[in-house]
CSV table of C-alpha atoms in Angstrom, one decimal:
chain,number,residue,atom,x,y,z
A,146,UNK,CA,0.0,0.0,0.0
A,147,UNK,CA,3.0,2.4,0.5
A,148,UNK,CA,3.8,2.0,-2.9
A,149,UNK,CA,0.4,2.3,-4.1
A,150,UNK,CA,-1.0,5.2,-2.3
A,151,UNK,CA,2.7,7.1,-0.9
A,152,UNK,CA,4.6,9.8,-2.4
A,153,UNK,CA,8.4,9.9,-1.8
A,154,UNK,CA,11.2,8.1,-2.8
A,155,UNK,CA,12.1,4.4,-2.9
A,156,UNK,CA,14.3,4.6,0.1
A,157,UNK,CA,11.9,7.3,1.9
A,158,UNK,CA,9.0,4.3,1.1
A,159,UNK,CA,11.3,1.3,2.1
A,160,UNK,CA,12.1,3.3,5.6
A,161,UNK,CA,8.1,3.6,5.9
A,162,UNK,CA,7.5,-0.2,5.7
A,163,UNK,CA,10.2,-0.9,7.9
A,164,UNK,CA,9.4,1.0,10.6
A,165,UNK,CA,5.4,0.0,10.7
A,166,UNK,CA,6.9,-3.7,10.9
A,167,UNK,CA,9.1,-2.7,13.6
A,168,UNK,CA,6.4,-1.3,15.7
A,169,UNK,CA,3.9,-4.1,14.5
A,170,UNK,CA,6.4,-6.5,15.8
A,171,UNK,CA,7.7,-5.0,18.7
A,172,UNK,CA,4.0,-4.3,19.8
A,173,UNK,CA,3.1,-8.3,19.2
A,174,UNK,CA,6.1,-8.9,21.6
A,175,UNK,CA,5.1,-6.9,24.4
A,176,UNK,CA,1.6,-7.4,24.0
A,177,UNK,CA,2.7,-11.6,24.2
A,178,UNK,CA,5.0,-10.9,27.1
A,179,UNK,CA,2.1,-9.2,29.0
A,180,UNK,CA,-0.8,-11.4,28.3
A,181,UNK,CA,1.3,-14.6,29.2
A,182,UNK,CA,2.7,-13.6,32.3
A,183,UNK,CA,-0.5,-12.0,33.7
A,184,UNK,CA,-1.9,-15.1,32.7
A,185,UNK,CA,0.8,-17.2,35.0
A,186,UNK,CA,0.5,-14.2,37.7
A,187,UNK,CA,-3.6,-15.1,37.8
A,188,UNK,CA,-3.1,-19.1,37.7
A,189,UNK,CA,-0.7,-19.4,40.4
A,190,UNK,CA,-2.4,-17.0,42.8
A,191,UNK,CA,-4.8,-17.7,45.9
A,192,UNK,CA,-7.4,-18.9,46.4
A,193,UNK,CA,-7.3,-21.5,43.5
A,194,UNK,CA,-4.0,-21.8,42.1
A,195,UNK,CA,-5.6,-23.1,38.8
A,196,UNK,CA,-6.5,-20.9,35.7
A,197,UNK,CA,-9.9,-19.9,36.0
A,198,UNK,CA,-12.0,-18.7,33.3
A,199,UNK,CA,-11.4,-14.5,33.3
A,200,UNK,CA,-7.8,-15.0,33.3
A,201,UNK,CA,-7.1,-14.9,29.7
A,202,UNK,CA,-9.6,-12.1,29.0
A,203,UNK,CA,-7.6,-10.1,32.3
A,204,UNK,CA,-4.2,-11.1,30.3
A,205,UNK,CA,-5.4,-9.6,27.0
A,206,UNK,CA,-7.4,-6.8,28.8
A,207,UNK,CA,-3.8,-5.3,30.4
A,208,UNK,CA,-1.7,-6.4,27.5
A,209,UNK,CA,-4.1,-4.2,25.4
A,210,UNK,CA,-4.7,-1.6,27.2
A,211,UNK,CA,-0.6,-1.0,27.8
A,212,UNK,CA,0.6,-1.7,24.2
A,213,UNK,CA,-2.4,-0.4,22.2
A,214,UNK,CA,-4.9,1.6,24.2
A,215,UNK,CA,-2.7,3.7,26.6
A,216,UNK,CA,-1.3,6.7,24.2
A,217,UNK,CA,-0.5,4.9,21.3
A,218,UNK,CA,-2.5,6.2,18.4
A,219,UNK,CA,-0.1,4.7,15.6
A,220,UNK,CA,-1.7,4.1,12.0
A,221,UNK,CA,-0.2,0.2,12.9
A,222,UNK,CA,-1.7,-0.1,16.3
A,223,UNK,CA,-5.1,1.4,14.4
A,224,UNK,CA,-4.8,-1.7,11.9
A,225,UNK,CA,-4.3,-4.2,14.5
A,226,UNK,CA,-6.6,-3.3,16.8
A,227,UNK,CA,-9.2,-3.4,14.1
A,228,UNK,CA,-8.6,-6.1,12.6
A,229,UNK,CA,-8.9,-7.8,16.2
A,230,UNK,CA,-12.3,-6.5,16.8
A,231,UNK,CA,-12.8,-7.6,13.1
A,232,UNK,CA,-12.2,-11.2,14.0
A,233,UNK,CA,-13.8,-10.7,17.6
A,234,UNK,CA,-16.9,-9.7,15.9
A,235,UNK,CA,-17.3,-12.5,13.4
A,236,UNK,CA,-16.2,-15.2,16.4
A,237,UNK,CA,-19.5,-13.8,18.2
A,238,UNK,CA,-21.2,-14.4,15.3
A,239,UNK,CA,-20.2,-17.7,14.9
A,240,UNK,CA,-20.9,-18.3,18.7
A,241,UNK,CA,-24.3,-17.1,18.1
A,242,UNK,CA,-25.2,-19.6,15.8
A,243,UNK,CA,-24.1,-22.7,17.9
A,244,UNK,CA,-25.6,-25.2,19.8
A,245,UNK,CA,-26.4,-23.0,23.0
A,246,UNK,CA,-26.4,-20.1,21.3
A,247,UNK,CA,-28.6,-17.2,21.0
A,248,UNK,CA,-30.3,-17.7,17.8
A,249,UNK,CA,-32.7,-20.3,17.9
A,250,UNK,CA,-32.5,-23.4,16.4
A,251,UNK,CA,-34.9,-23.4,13.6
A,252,UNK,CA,-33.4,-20.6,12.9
A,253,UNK,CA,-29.6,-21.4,12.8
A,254,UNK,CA,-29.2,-22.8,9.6
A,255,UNK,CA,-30.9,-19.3,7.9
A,256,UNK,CA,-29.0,-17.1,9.6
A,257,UNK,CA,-25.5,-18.8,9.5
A,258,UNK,CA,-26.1,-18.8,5.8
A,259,UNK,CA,-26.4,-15.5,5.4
A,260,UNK,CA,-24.7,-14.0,8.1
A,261,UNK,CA,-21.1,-13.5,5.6
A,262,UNK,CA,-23.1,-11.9,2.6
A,263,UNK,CA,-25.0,-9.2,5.7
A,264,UNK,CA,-21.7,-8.4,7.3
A,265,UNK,CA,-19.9,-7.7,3.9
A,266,UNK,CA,-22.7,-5.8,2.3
A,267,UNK,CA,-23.5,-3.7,5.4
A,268,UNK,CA,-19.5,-3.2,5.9
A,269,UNK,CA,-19.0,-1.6,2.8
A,270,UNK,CA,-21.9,0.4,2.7
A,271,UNK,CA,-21.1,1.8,6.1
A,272,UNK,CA,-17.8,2.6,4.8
A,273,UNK,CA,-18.7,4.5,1.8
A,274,UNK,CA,-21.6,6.5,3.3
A,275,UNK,CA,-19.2,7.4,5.5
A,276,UNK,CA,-16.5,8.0,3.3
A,277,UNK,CA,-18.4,10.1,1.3
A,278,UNK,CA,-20.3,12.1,3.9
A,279,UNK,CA,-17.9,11.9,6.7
A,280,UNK,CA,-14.6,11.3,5.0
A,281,UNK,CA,-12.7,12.8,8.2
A,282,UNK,CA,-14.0,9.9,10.6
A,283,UNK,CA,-12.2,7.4,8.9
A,284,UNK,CA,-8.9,6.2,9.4
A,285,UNK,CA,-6.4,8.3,7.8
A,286,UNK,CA,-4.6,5.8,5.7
A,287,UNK,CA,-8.1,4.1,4.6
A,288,UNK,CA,-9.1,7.5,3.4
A,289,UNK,CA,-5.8,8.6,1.5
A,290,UNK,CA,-6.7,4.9,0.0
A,291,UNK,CA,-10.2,5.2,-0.9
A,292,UNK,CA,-9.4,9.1,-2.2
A,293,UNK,CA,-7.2,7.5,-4.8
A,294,UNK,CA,-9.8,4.9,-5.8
A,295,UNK,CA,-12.8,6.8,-5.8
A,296,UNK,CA,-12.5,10.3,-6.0
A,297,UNK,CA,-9.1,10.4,-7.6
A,298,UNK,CA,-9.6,8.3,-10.8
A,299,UNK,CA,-12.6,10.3,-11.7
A,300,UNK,CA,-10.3,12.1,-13.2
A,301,UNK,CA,-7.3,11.2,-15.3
A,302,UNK,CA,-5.5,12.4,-18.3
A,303,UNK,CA,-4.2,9.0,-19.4
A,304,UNK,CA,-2.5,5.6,-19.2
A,305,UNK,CA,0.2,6.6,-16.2
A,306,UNK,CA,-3.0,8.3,-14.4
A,307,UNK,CA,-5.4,5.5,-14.6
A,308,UNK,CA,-2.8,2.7,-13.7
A,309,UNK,CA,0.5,3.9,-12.3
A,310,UNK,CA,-0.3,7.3,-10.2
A,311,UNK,CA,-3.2,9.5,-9.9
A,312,UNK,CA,-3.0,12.4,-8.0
């Protein structure tokens, strides 16, 4: 996407990719390092000593609120932490579905079939209304991304401005 949607040169764009894996790494790290020892912290301590069923949501709770809540507004920790919620959202989905869960049964096999087609369609039609009536709310690579695909290439003069680069 740097290449795609970034101006600069090669080097400038090579030093952009290589920090955002940095700090996506580095953030991984310490996000692992947190969740796993608050997780031993919460298994070996009284009155239990066993792991009980809040500690790995306690784990990723601190881990995520150090690494990606707590003053760190990054463009990466944006992506990450969306794309959890993302995969969060569709695991509840799934969960809803289930044996046990809250649809009801007669009703499972309707809804799991189209829950993938509602999520998609409603997804990108929240995201263009919004892009187009509240372009500032989105995130702000998303939007440089969607100004070059939908506003930008209204308009081009030729072949380098319809494939290559359009300002």
């Amino acid at each position: 996407m740097v290449f795609l949607f970034r101006s600069g040169s090669l080097k400038e764009k090579l030093n952009i990719i290589f920090k955002a894996t940095r700090t996506h790494a580095r953030n991984l790290a310490i996000f692992a390092v947190i969740y796993k020892t608050t997780v031993l912290l919460l298994r070996h301590a009284p009155p239990s000593g066993k792991e009980a069923s809040y500690d790995t949501f306690l784990g990723g709770l601190l881990g995520g609120y150090i690494v990606f809540g707590r003053n760190s507004r990054s463009s990466v920790n944006q992506q990450i932490v969306t794309y959890v919620f993302a995969r969060v959202i569709l695991a509840l989905a799934k969960m809803s579905v289930q044996k046990g869960g809250l649809v009801p049964v007669q009703l499972r096999e309707q809804v799991g079939g189209n829950a993938w087609p509602m999520f998609a369609s409603v997804s990108w039609g929240a995201v263009m209304w919004l892009f187009r009536w509240y372009p500032e709310t989105i995130q702000p690579s998303m939007r440089s991304s969607m100004q070059y695909i939908y506003t930008n290439a209204d308009h081009w003069g030729g072949f380098r401005d319809f494939l290559i680069y359009n300002k």
